[in-house]
């Protein structure tokens, strides 16, 4: 299965308006677009892809205020909680966690985000 490069998407990977950034769903795929196996590995891959998209509008992981996780296996919730504790300082962002029937490219996780971008010179 081939993975479409960001330039070929019919949508923006991330859009900033004012000090808010809205990041499109990022899948648990490697940079070549292959689905990442493993529970923690898949969650981390989705965060990595989301972080890359956020960077396109000048954002960083520390700017995230809300994430939505879409997973094909609801038992990933505890792993996602552990990931949150590992990568986000308190107060942690708000989060929604949803089970879905399937995701593109055989991915098991998709994450979208909203970030509050600080004023940078």
PDB file of N, CA and C in Angstrom, residues 20-117:
ATOM      1  N   UNK A  20      -4.232  29.582  17.425  1.00  0.00           N
ATOM      2  CA  UNK A  20      -4.636  28.175  17.464  1.00  0.00           C
ATOM      3  C   UNK A  20      -4.155  27.423  16.239  1.00  0.00           C
ATOM      4  N   UNK A  21      -3.744  26.183  16.462  1.00  0.00           N
ATOM      5  CA  UNK A  21      -3.369  25.287  15.368  1.00  0.00           C
ATOM      6  C   UNK A  21      -4.267  24.061  15.439  1.00  0.00           C
ATOM      7  N   UNK A  22      -4.764  23.656  14.298  1.00  0.00           N
ATOM      8  CA  UNK A  22      -5.605  22.475  14.172  1.00  0.00           C
ATOM      9  C   UNK A  22      -4.839  21.474  13.311  1.00  0.00           C
ATOM     10  N   UNK A  23      -4.550  20.302  13.887  1.00  0.00           N
ATOM     11  CA  UNK A  23      -3.732  19.300  13.214  1.00  0.00           C
ATOM     12  C   UNK A  23      -4.625  18.161  12.746  1.00  0.00           C
ATOM     13  N   UNK A  24      -4.552  17.868  11.451  1.00  0.00           N
ATOM     14  CA  UNK A  24      -5.314  16.757  10.884  1.00  0.00           C
ATOM     15  C   UNK A  24      -4.846  15.440  11.483  1.00  0.00           C
ATOM     16  N   UNK A  25      -5.705  14.438  11.412  1.00  0.00           N
ATOM     17  CA  UNK A  25      -5.381  13.133  11.967  1.00  0.00           C
ATOM     18  C   UNK A  25      -4.086  12.562  11.424  1.00  0.00           C
ATOM     19  N   UNK A  26      -3.232  12.110  12.320  1.00  0.00           N
ATOM     20  CA  UNK A  26      -1.941  11.515  11.977  1.00  0.00           C
ATOM     21  C   UNK A  26      -1.983  10.042  12.342  1.00  0.00           C
ATOM     22  N   UNK A  27      -1.652   9.203  11.389  1.00  0.00           N
ATOM     23  CA  UNK A  27      -1.760   7.757  11.556  1.00  0.00           C
ATOM     24  C   UNK A  27      -0.520   7.137  12.186  1.00  0.00           C
ATOM     25  N   UNK A  28      -0.685   5.937  12.699  1.00  0.00           N
ATOM     26  CA  UNK A  28       0.434   5.177  13.270  1.00  0.00           C
ATOM     27  C   UNK A  28       1.170   4.451  12.151  1.00  0.00           C
ATOM     28  N   UNK A  29       1.845   5.258  11.338  1.00  0.00           N
ATOM     29  CA  UNK A  29       2.641   4.745  10.228  1.00  0.00           C
ATOM     30  C   UNK A  29       4.061   5.285  10.357  1.00  0.00           C
ATOM     31  N   UNK A  30       5.004   4.589   9.718  1.00  0.00           N
ATOM     32  CA  UNK A  30       6.374   5.091   9.704  1.00  0.00           C
ATOM     33  C   UNK A  30       6.480   6.182   8.632  1.00  0.00           C
ATOM     34  N   UNK A  31       7.612   6.855   8.505  1.00  0.00           N
ATOM     35  CA  UNK A  31       7.727   7.940   7.521  1.00  0.00           C
ATOM     36  C   UNK A  31       7.474   7.497   6.077  1.00  0.00           C
ATOM     37  N   UNK A  32       7.614   6.205   5.790  1.00  0.00           N
ATOM     38  CA  UNK A  32       7.337   5.702   4.441  1.00  0.00           C
ATOM     39  C   UNK A  32       5.870   5.317   4.260  1.00  0.00           C
ATOM     40  N   UNK A  33       5.090   5.389   5.330  1.00  0.00           N
ATOM     41  CA  UNK A  33       3.671   5.095   5.238  1.00  0.00           C
ATOM     42  C   UNK A  33       3.274   3.680   5.577  1.00  0.00           C
ATOM     43  N   UNK A  34       4.192   2.905   6.138  1.00  0.00           N
ATOM     44  CA  UNK A  34       3.872   1.533   6.528  1.00  0.00           C
ATOM     45  C   UNK A  34       3.309   1.512   7.945  1.00  0.00           C
ATOM     46  N   UNK A  35       2.253   0.735   8.139  1.00  0.00           N
ATOM     47  CA  UNK A  35       1.659   0.616   9.467  1.00  0.00           C
ATOM     48  C   UNK A  35       2.694   0.103  10.463  1.00  0.00           C
ATOM     49  N   UNK A  36       2.739   0.729  11.634  1.00  0.00           N
ATOM     50  CA  UNK A  36       3.673   0.343  12.688  1.00  0.00           C
ATOM     51  C   UNK A  36       2.999  -0.697  13.578  1.00  0.00           C
ATOM     52  N   UNK A  37       3.689  -1.791  13.797  1.00  0.00           N
ATOM     53  CA  UNK A  37       3.190  -2.870  14.653  1.00  0.00           C
ATOM     54  C   UNK A  37       3.553  -2.587  16.104  1.00  0.00           C
ATOM     55  N   UNK A  38       2.849  -3.229  17.020  1.00  0.00           N
ATOM     56  CA  UNK A  38       3.133  -3.074  18.446  1.00  0.00           C
ATOM     57  C   UNK A  38       2.285  -1.967  19.045  1.00  0.00           C
ATOM     58  N   UNK A  39       1.931  -2.131  20.269  1.00  0.00           N
ATOM     59  CA  UNK A  39       1.019  -1.201  20.934  1.00  0.00           C
ATOM     60  C   UNK A  39       1.681   0.149  21.198  1.00  0.00           C
ATOM     61  N   UNK A  40       2.748   0.156  21.979  1.00  0.00           N
ATOM     62  CA  UNK A  40       3.437   1.408  22.305  1.00  0.00           C
ATOM     63  C   UNK A  40       4.048   2.016  21.052  1.00  0.00           C
ATOM     64  N   UNK A  41       4.596   1.168  20.195  1.00  0.00           N
ATOM     65  CA  UNK A  41       5.223   1.643  18.961  1.00  0.00           C
ATOM     66  C   UNK A  41       4.204   2.351  18.061  1.00  0.00           C
ATOM     67  N   UNK A  42       3.005   1.804  17.955  1.00  0.00           N
ATOM     68  CA  UNK A  42       1.963   2.428  17.128  1.00  0.00           C
ATOM     69  C   UNK A  42       1.521   3.763  17.719  1.00  0.00           C
ATOM     70  N   UNK A  43       1.330   3.803  19.031  1.00  0.00           N
ATOM     71  CA  UNK A  43       0.956   5.065  19.680  1.00  0.00           C
ATOM     72  C   UNK A  43       2.041   6.121  19.481  1.00  0.00           C
ATOM     73  N   UNK A  44       3.304   5.721  19.641  1.00  0.00           N
ATOM     74  CA  UNK A  44       4.411   6.665  19.467  1.00  0.00           C
ATOM     75  C   UNK A  44       4.528   7.127  18.016  1.00  0.00           C
ATOM     76  N   UNK A  45       4.287   6.236  17.065  1.00  0.00           N
ATOM     77  CA  UNK A  45       4.347   6.621  15.652  1.00  0.00           C
ATOM     78  C   UNK A  45       3.285   7.659  15.330  1.00  0.00           C
ATOM     79  N   UNK A  46       2.074   7.484  15.863  1.00  0.00           N
ATOM     80  CA  UNK A  46       1.012   8.458  15.617  1.00  0.00           C
ATOM     81  C   UNK A  46       1.369   9.813  16.226  1.00  0.00           C
ATOM     82  N   UNK A  47       1.939   9.814  17.426  1.00  0.00           N
ATOM     83  CA  UNK A  47       2.394  11.071  18.047  1.00  0.00           C
ATOM     84  C   UNK A  47       3.500  11.698  17.207  1.00  0.00           C
ATOM     85  N   UNK A  48       4.426  10.885  16.701  1.00  0.00           N
ATOM     86  CA  UNK A  48       5.508  11.411  15.859  1.00  0.00           C
ATOM     87  C   UNK A  48       4.953  12.069  14.599  1.00  0.00           C
ATOM     88  N   UNK A  49       4.009  11.402  13.929  1.00  0.00           N
ATOM     89  CA  UNK A  49       3.425  11.980  12.710  1.00  0.00           C
ATOM     90  C   UNK A  49       2.647  13.262  13.052  1.00  0.00           C
ATOM     91  N   UNK A  50       1.909  13.253  14.180  1.00  0.00           N
ATOM     92  CA  UNK A  50       1.164  14.438  14.596  1.00  0.00           C
ATOM     93  C   UNK A  50       2.128  15.585  14.893  1.00  0.00           C
ATOM     94  N   UNK A  51       3.237  15.287  15.567  1.00  0.00           N
ATOM     95  CA  UNK A  51       4.224  16.310  15.905  1.00  0.00           C
ATOM     96  C   UNK A  51       4.839  16.903  14.635  1.00  0.00           C
ATOM     97  N   UNK A  52       5.101  16.064  13.644  1.00  0.00           N
ATOM     98  CA  UNK A  52       5.624  16.554  12.362  1.00  0.00           C
ATOM     99  C   UNK A  52       4.622  17.502  11.698  1.00  0.00           C
ATOM    100  N   UNK A  53       3.356  17.143  11.726  1.00  0.00           N
ATOM    101  CA  UNK A  53       2.328  18.005  11.131  1.00  0.00           C
ATOM    102  C   UNK A  53       2.210  19.322  11.891  1.00  0.00           C
ATOM    103  N   UNK A  54       2.244  19.251  13.205  1.00  0.00           N
ATOM    104  CA  UNK A  54       2.172  20.450  14.030  1.00  0.00           C
ATOM    105  C   UNK A  54       3.335  21.389  13.719  1.00  0.00           C
ATOM    106  N   UNK A  55       4.501  20.842  13.483  1.00  0.00           N
ATOM    107  CA  UNK A  55       5.690  21.652  13.178  1.00  0.00           C
ATOM    108  C   UNK A  55       5.526  22.445  11.883  1.00  0.00           C
ATOM    109  N   UNK A  56       4.665  21.985  10.963  1.00  0.00           N
ATOM    110  CA  UNK A  56       4.485  22.711   9.700  1.00  0.00           C
ATOM    111  C   UNK A  56       3.858  24.083   9.910  1.00  0.00           C
ATOM    112  N   UNK A  57       3.244  24.304  11.076  1.00  0.00           N
ATOM    113  CA  UNK A  57       2.686  25.624  11.396  1.00  0.00           C
ATOM    114  C   UNK A  57       3.415  26.256  12.580  1.00  0.00           C
ATOM    115  N   UNK A  58       4.614  25.758  12.859  1.00  0.00           N
ATOM    116  CA  UNK A  58       5.431  26.341  13.910  1.00  0.00           C
ATOM    117  C   UNK A  58       5.111  25.880  15.315  1.00  0.00           C
ATOM    118  N   UNK A  59       4.348  24.803  15.451  1.00  0.00           N
ATOM    119  CA  UNK A  59       3.980  24.314  16.771  1.00  0.00           C
ATOM    120  C   UNK A  59       4.901  23.233  17.281  1.00  0.00           C
ATOM    121  N   UNK A  60       4.831  23.015  18.583  1.00  0.00           N
ATOM    122  CA  UNK A  60       5.604  21.976  19.255  1.00  0.00           C
ATOM    123  C   UNK A  60       4.657  21.142  20.114  1.00  0.00           C
ATOM    124  N   UNK A  61       5.120  19.981  20.508  1.00  0.00           N
ATOM    125  CA  UNK A  61       4.310  19.093  21.336  1.00  0.00           C
ATOM    126  C   UNK A  61       3.850  19.791  22.616  1.00  0.00           C
ATOM    127  N   UNK A  62       4.692  20.632  23.170  1.00  0.00           N
ATOM    128  CA  UNK A  62       4.339  21.334  24.412  1.00  0.00           C
ATOM    129  C   UNK A  62       3.210  22.351  24.218  1.00  0.00           C
ATOM    130  N   UNK A  63       2.859  22.673  22.971  1.00  0.00           N
ATOM    131  CA  UNK A  63       1.779  23.620  22.680  1.00  0.00           C
ATOM    132  C   UNK A  63       0.401  22.951  22.640  1.00  0.00           C
ATOM    133  N   UNK A  64       0.355  21.624  22.619  1.00  0.00           N
ATOM    134  CA  UNK A  64      -0.896  20.874  22.458  1.00  0.00           C
ATOM    135  C   UNK A  64      -1.796  21.059  23.682  1.00  0.00           C
ATOM    136  N   UNK A  65      -3.067  21.391  23.415  1.00  0.00           N
ATOM    137  CA  UNK A  65      -4.042  21.541  24.495  1.00  0.00           C
ATOM    138  C   UNK A  65      -5.152  20.490  24.422  1.00  0.00           C
ATOM    139  N   UNK A  66      -5.299  19.812  23.270  1.00  0.00           N
ATOM    140  CA  UNK A  66      -6.363  18.809  23.107  1.00  0.00           C
ATOM    141  C   UNK A  66      -5.946  17.808  22.054  1.00  0.00           C
ATOM    142  N   UNK A  67      -6.108  16.536  22.365  1.00  0.00           N
ATOM    143  CA  UNK A  67      -5.866  15.461  21.400  1.00  0.00           C
ATOM    144  C   UNK A  67      -7.101  14.576  21.325  1.00  0.00           C
ATOM    145  N   UNK A  68      -7.318  14.017  20.152  1.00  0.00           N
ATOM    146  CA  UNK A  68      -8.334  12.985  19.988  1.00  0.00           C
ATOM    147  C   UNK A  68      -7.642  11.753  19.426  1.00  0.00           C
ATOM    148  N   UNK A  69      -7.777  10.654  20.138  1.00  0.00           N
ATOM    149  CA  UNK A  69      -7.230   9.369  19.705  1.00  0.00           C
ATOM    150  C   UNK A  69      -8.355   8.557  19.089  1.00  0.00           C
ATOM    151  N   UNK A  70      -8.096   7.997  17.904  1.00  0.00           N
ATOM    152  CA  UNK A  70      -8.989   7.046  17.263  1.00  0.00           C
ATOM    153  C   UNK A  70      -8.202   5.741  17.200  1.00  0.00           C
ATOM    154  N   UNK A  71      -8.723   4.682  17.796  1.00  0.00           N
ATOM    155  CA  UNK A  71      -8.003   3.414  17.854  1.00  0.00           C
ATOM    156  C   UNK A  71      -8.888   2.278  17.374  1.00  0.00           C
ATOM    157  N   UNK A  72      -8.257   1.256  16.815  1.00  0.00           N
ATOM    158  CA  UNK A  72      -9.006   0.079  16.378  1.00  0.00           C
ATOM    159  C   UNK A  72      -9.100  -0.971  17.480  1.00  0.00           C
ATOM    160  N   UNK A  73      -8.444  -0.710  18.613  1.00  0.00           N
ATOM    161  CA  UNK A  73      -8.452  -1.632  19.749  1.00  0.00           C
ATOM    162  C   UNK A  73      -8.607  -0.814  21.030  1.00  0.00           C
ATOM    163  N   UNK A  74      -9.780  -0.881  21.618  1.00  0.00           N
ATOM    164  CA  UNK A  74     -10.075  -0.083  22.809  1.00  0.00           C
ATOM    165  C   UNK A  74      -9.164  -0.414  23.986  1.00  0.00           C
ATOM    166  N   UNK A  75      -8.551  -1.589  23.982  1.00  0.00           N
ATOM    167  CA  UNK A  75      -7.659  -1.935  25.089  1.00  0.00           C
ATOM    168  C   UNK A  75      -6.353  -1.135  25.055  1.00  0.00           C
ATOM    169  N   UNK A  76      -6.149  -0.312  24.057  1.00  0.00           N
ATOM    170  CA  UNK A  76      -4.975   0.567  24.003  1.00  0.00           C
ATOM    171  C   UNK A  76      -5.074   1.732  24.983  1.00  0.00           C
ATOM    172  N   UNK A  77      -6.200   1.876  25.629  1.00  0.00           N
ATOM    173  CA  UNK A  77      -6.414   3.015  26.533  1.00  0.00           C
ATOM    174  C   UNK A  77      -5.344   3.112  27.627  1.00  0.00           C
ATOM    175  N   UNK A  78      -5.034   2.013  28.294  1.00  0.00           N
ATOM    176  CA  UNK A  78      -4.007   2.049  29.337  1.00  0.00           C
ATOM    177  C   UNK A  78      -2.644   2.423  28.763  1.00  0.00           C
ATOM    178  N   UNK A  79      -2.329   1.920  27.575  1.00  0.00           N
ATOM    179  CA  UNK A  79      -1.063   2.268  26.924  1.00  0.00           C
ATOM    180  C   UNK A  79      -1.042   3.756  26.564  1.00  0.00           C
ATOM    181  N   UNK A  80      -2.175   4.281  26.108  1.00  0.00           N
ATOM    182  CA  UNK A  80      -2.258   5.703  25.782  1.00  0.00           C
ATOM    183  C   UNK A  80      -2.108   6.555  27.043  1.00  0.00           C
ATOM    184  N   UNK A  81      -2.690   6.090  28.151  1.00  0.00           N
ATOM    185  CA  UNK A  81      -2.522   6.813  29.419  1.00  0.00           C
ATOM    186  C   UNK A  81      -1.045   6.849  29.827  1.00  0.00           C
ATOM    187  N   UNK A  82      -0.355   5.733  29.681  1.00  0.00           N
ATOM    188  CA  UNK A  82       1.075   5.677  30.012  1.00  0.00           C
ATOM    189  C   UNK A  82       1.869   6.606  29.095  1.00  0.00           C
ATOM    190  N   UNK A  83       1.498   6.644  27.822  1.00  0.00           N
ATOM    191  CA  UNK A  83       2.163   7.551  26.883  1.00  0.00           C
ATOM    192  C   UNK A  83       1.972   9.001  27.317  1.00  0.00           C
ATOM    193  N   UNK A  84       0.752   9.348  27.691  1.00  0.00           N
ATOM    194  CA  UNK A  84       0.457  10.711  28.149  1.00  0.00           C
ATOM    195  C   UNK A  84       1.348  11.103  29.315  1.00  0.00           C
ATOM    196  N   UNK A  85       1.447  10.217  30.284  1.00  0.00           N
ATOM    197  CA  UNK A  85       2.267  10.500  31.459  1.00  0.00           C
ATOM    198  C   UNK A  85       3.737  10.637  31.096  1.00  0.00           C
ATOM    199  N   UNK A  86       4.167   9.914  30.070  1.00  0.00           N
ATOM    200  CA  UNK A  86       5.566   9.930  29.655  1.00  0.00           C
ATOM    201  C   UNK A  86       5.923  11.185  28.859  1.00  0.00           C
ATOM    202  N   UNK A  87       5.018  11.670  28.001  1.00  0.00           N
ATOM    203  CA  UNK A  87       5.420  12.753  27.085  1.00  0.00           C
ATOM    204  C   UNK A  87       4.863  14.127  27.427  1.00  0.00           C
ATOM    205  N   UNK A  88       3.847  14.205  28.282  1.00  0.00           N
ATOM    206  CA  UNK A  88       3.268  15.507  28.604  1.00  0.00           C
ATOM    207  C   UNK A  88       3.466  15.834  30.075  1.00  0.00           C
ATOM    208  N   UNK A  89       3.921  17.058  30.330  1.00  0.00           N
ATOM    209  CA  UNK A  89       4.034  17.552  31.699  1.00  0.00           C
ATOM    210  C   UNK A  89       2.643  17.965  32.169  1.00  0.00           C
ATOM    211  N   UNK A  90       2.472  18.023  33.480  1.00  0.00           N
ATOM    212  CA  UNK A  90       1.195  18.480  34.029  1.00  0.00           C
ATOM    213  C   UNK A  90       1.129  19.989  33.976  1.00  0.00           C
ATOM    214  N   UNK A  91       0.013  20.594  33.725  1.00  0.00           N
ATOM    215  CA  UNK A  91      -1.246  19.919  33.423  1.00  0.00           C
ATOM    216  C   UNK A  91      -1.217  19.360  31.999  1.00  0.00           C
ATOM    217  N   UNK A  92      -1.651  18.133  31.861  1.00  0.00           N
ATOM    218  CA  UNK A  92      -1.649  17.465  30.557  1.00  0.00           C
ATOM    219  C   UNK A  92      -2.814  17.984  29.706  1.00  0.00           C
ATOM    220  N   UNK A  93      -2.681  17.831  28.387  1.00  0.00           N
ATOM    221  CA  UNK A  93      -3.766  18.265  27.500  1.00  0.00           C
ATOM    222  C   UNK A  93      -5.053  17.473  27.759  1.00  0.00           C
ATOM    223  N   UNK A  94      -6.156  18.048  27.360  1.00  0.00           N
ATOM    224  CA  UNK A  94      -7.424  17.309  27.352  1.00  0.00           C
ATOM    225  C   UNK A  94      -7.320  16.225  26.283  1.00  0.00           C
ATOM    226  N   UNK A  95      -8.085  15.145  26.454  1.00  0.00           N
ATOM    227  CA  UNK A  95      -8.006  14.047  25.496  1.00  0.00           C
ATOM    228  C   UNK A  95      -9.346  13.363  25.355  1.00  0.00           C
ATOM    229  N   UNK A  96      -9.636  12.974  24.132  1.00  0.00           N
ATOM    230  CA  UNK A  96     -10.779  12.116  23.834  1.00  0.00           C
ATOM    231  C   UNK A  96     -10.225  10.829  23.253  1.00  0.00           C
ATOM    232  N   UNK A  97     -10.824   9.703  23.624  1.00  0.00           N
ATOM    233  CA  UNK A  97     -10.329   8.378  23.218  1.00  0.00           C
ATOM    234  C   UNK A  97     -11.505   7.602  22.639  1.00  0.00           C
ATOM    235  N   UNK A  98     -11.440   7.279  21.344  1.00  0.00           N
ATOM    236  CA  UNK A  98     -12.559   6.629  20.657  1.00  0.00           C
ATOM    237  C   UNK A  98     -12.125   5.369  19.934  1.00  0.00           C
ATOM    238  N   UNK A  99     -12.966   4.348  19.952  1.00  0.00           N
ATOM    239  CA  UNK A  99     -12.727   3.140  19.163  1.00  0.00           C
ATOM    240  C   UNK A  99     -13.419   3.297  17.813  1.00  0.00           C
ATOM    241  N   UNK A 100     -12.722   2.881  16.758  1.00  0.00           N
ATOM    242  CA  UNK A 100     -13.261   2.929  15.400  1.00  0.00           C
ATOM    243  C   UNK A 100     -13.108   1.552  14.758  1.00  0.00           C
ATOM    244  N   UNK A 101     -13.896   1.296  13.727  1.00  0.00           N
ATOM    245  CA  UNK A 101     -13.865  -0.005  13.065  1.00  0.00           C
ATOM    246  C   UNK A 101     -12.589  -0.224  12.264  1.00  0.00           C
ATOM    247  N   UNK A 102     -12.016   0.827  11.720  1.00  0.00           N
ATOM    248  CA  UNK A 102     -10.808   0.691  10.918  1.00  0.00           C
ATOM    249  C   UNK A 102     -10.214   2.043  10.607  1.00  0.00           C
ATOM    250  N   UNK A 103      -8.938   2.031  10.200  1.00  0.00           N
ATOM    251  CA  UNK A 103      -8.216   3.247   9.836  1.00  0.00           C
ATOM    252  C   UNK A 103      -7.468   3.006   8.528  1.00  0.00           C
ATOM    253  N   UNK A 104      -7.151   4.069   7.791  1.00  0.00           N
ATOM    254  CA  UNK A 104      -6.432   3.911   6.526  1.00  0.00           C
ATOM    255  C   UNK A 104      -5.052   3.278   6.702  1.00  0.00           C
ATOM    256  N   UNK A 105      -4.571   2.636   5.624  1.00  0.00           N
ATOM    257  CA  UNK A 105      -3.224   2.074   5.530  1.00  0.00           C
ATOM    258  C   UNK A 105      -2.940   0.988   6.571  1.00  0.00           C
ATOM    259  N   UNK A 106      -3.978   0.420   7.174  1.00  0.00           N
ATOM    260  CA  UNK A 106      -3.783  -0.628   8.163  1.00  0.00           C
ATOM    261  C   UNK A 106      -3.317  -0.120   9.517  1.00  0.00           C
ATOM    262  N   UNK A 107      -3.394   1.186   9.722  1.00  0.00           N
ATOM    263  CA  UNK A 107      -2.972   1.780  10.991  1.00  0.00           C
ATOM    264  C   UNK A 107      -3.926   1.362  12.110  1.00  0.00           C
ATOM    265  N   UNK A 108      -3.403   1.338  13.330  1.00  0.00           N
ATOM    266  CA  UNK A 108      -4.236   1.004  14.485  1.00  0.00           C
ATOM    267  C   UNK A 108      -4.551   2.226  15.343  1.00  0.00           C
ATOM    268  N   UNK A 109      -3.874   3.354  15.071  1.00  0.00           N
ATOM    269  CA  UNK A 109      -4.060   4.585  15.840  1.00  0.00           C
ATOM    270  C   UNK A 109      -4.047   5.776  14.888  1.00  0.00           C
ATOM    271  N   UNK A 110      -4.900   6.747  15.168  1.00  0.00           N
ATOM    272  CA  UNK A 110      -4.871   8.043  14.499  1.00  0.00           C
ATOM    273  C   UNK A 110      -5.074   9.103  15.576  1.00  0.00           C
ATOM    274  N   UNK A 111      -4.310  10.175  15.508  1.00  0.00           N
ATOM    275  CA  UNK A 111      -4.401  11.236  16.505  1.00  0.00           C
ATOM    276  C   UNK A 111      -4.507  12.579  15.801  1.00  0.00           C
ATOM    277  N   UNK A 112      -5.501  13.376  16.209  1.00  0.00           N
ATOM    278  CA  UNK A 112      -5.530  14.768  15.762  1.00  0.00           C
ATOM    279  C   UNK A 112      -5.376  15.650  16.989  1.00  0.00           C
ATOM    280  N   UNK A 113      -5.098  16.931  16.755  1.00  0.00           N
ATOM    281  CA  UNK A 113      -4.756  17.790  17.889  1.00  0.00           C
ATOM    282  C   UNK A 113      -5.181  19.227  17.653  1.00  0.00           C
ATOM    283  N   UNK A 114      -5.319  19.935  18.749  1.00  0.00           N
ATOM    284  CA  UNK A 114      -5.468  21.386  18.764  1.00  0.00           C
ATOM    285  C   UNK A 114      -4.348  21.915  19.659  1.00  0.00           C
ATOM    286  N   UNK A 115      -3.675  22.939  19.184  1.00  0.00           N
ATOM    287  CA  UNK A 115      -2.568  23.517  19.943  1.00  0.00           C
ATOM    288  C   UNK A 115      -2.765  25.016  20.078  1.00  0.00           C
ATOM    289  N   UNK A 116      -2.285  25.560  21.182  1.00  0.00           N
ATOM    290  CA  UNK A 116      -2.262  27.005  21.404  1.00  0.00           C
ATOM    291  C   UNK A 116      -0.835  27.461  21.150  1.00  0.00           C
ATOM    292  N   UNK A 117      -0.637  28.142  20.042  1.00  0.00           N
ATOM    293  CA  UNK A 117       0.698  28.573  19.662  1.00  0.00           C
ATOM    294  C   UNK A 117       1.079  29.849  20.397  1.00  0.00           C
TER     295      UNK A 117
END
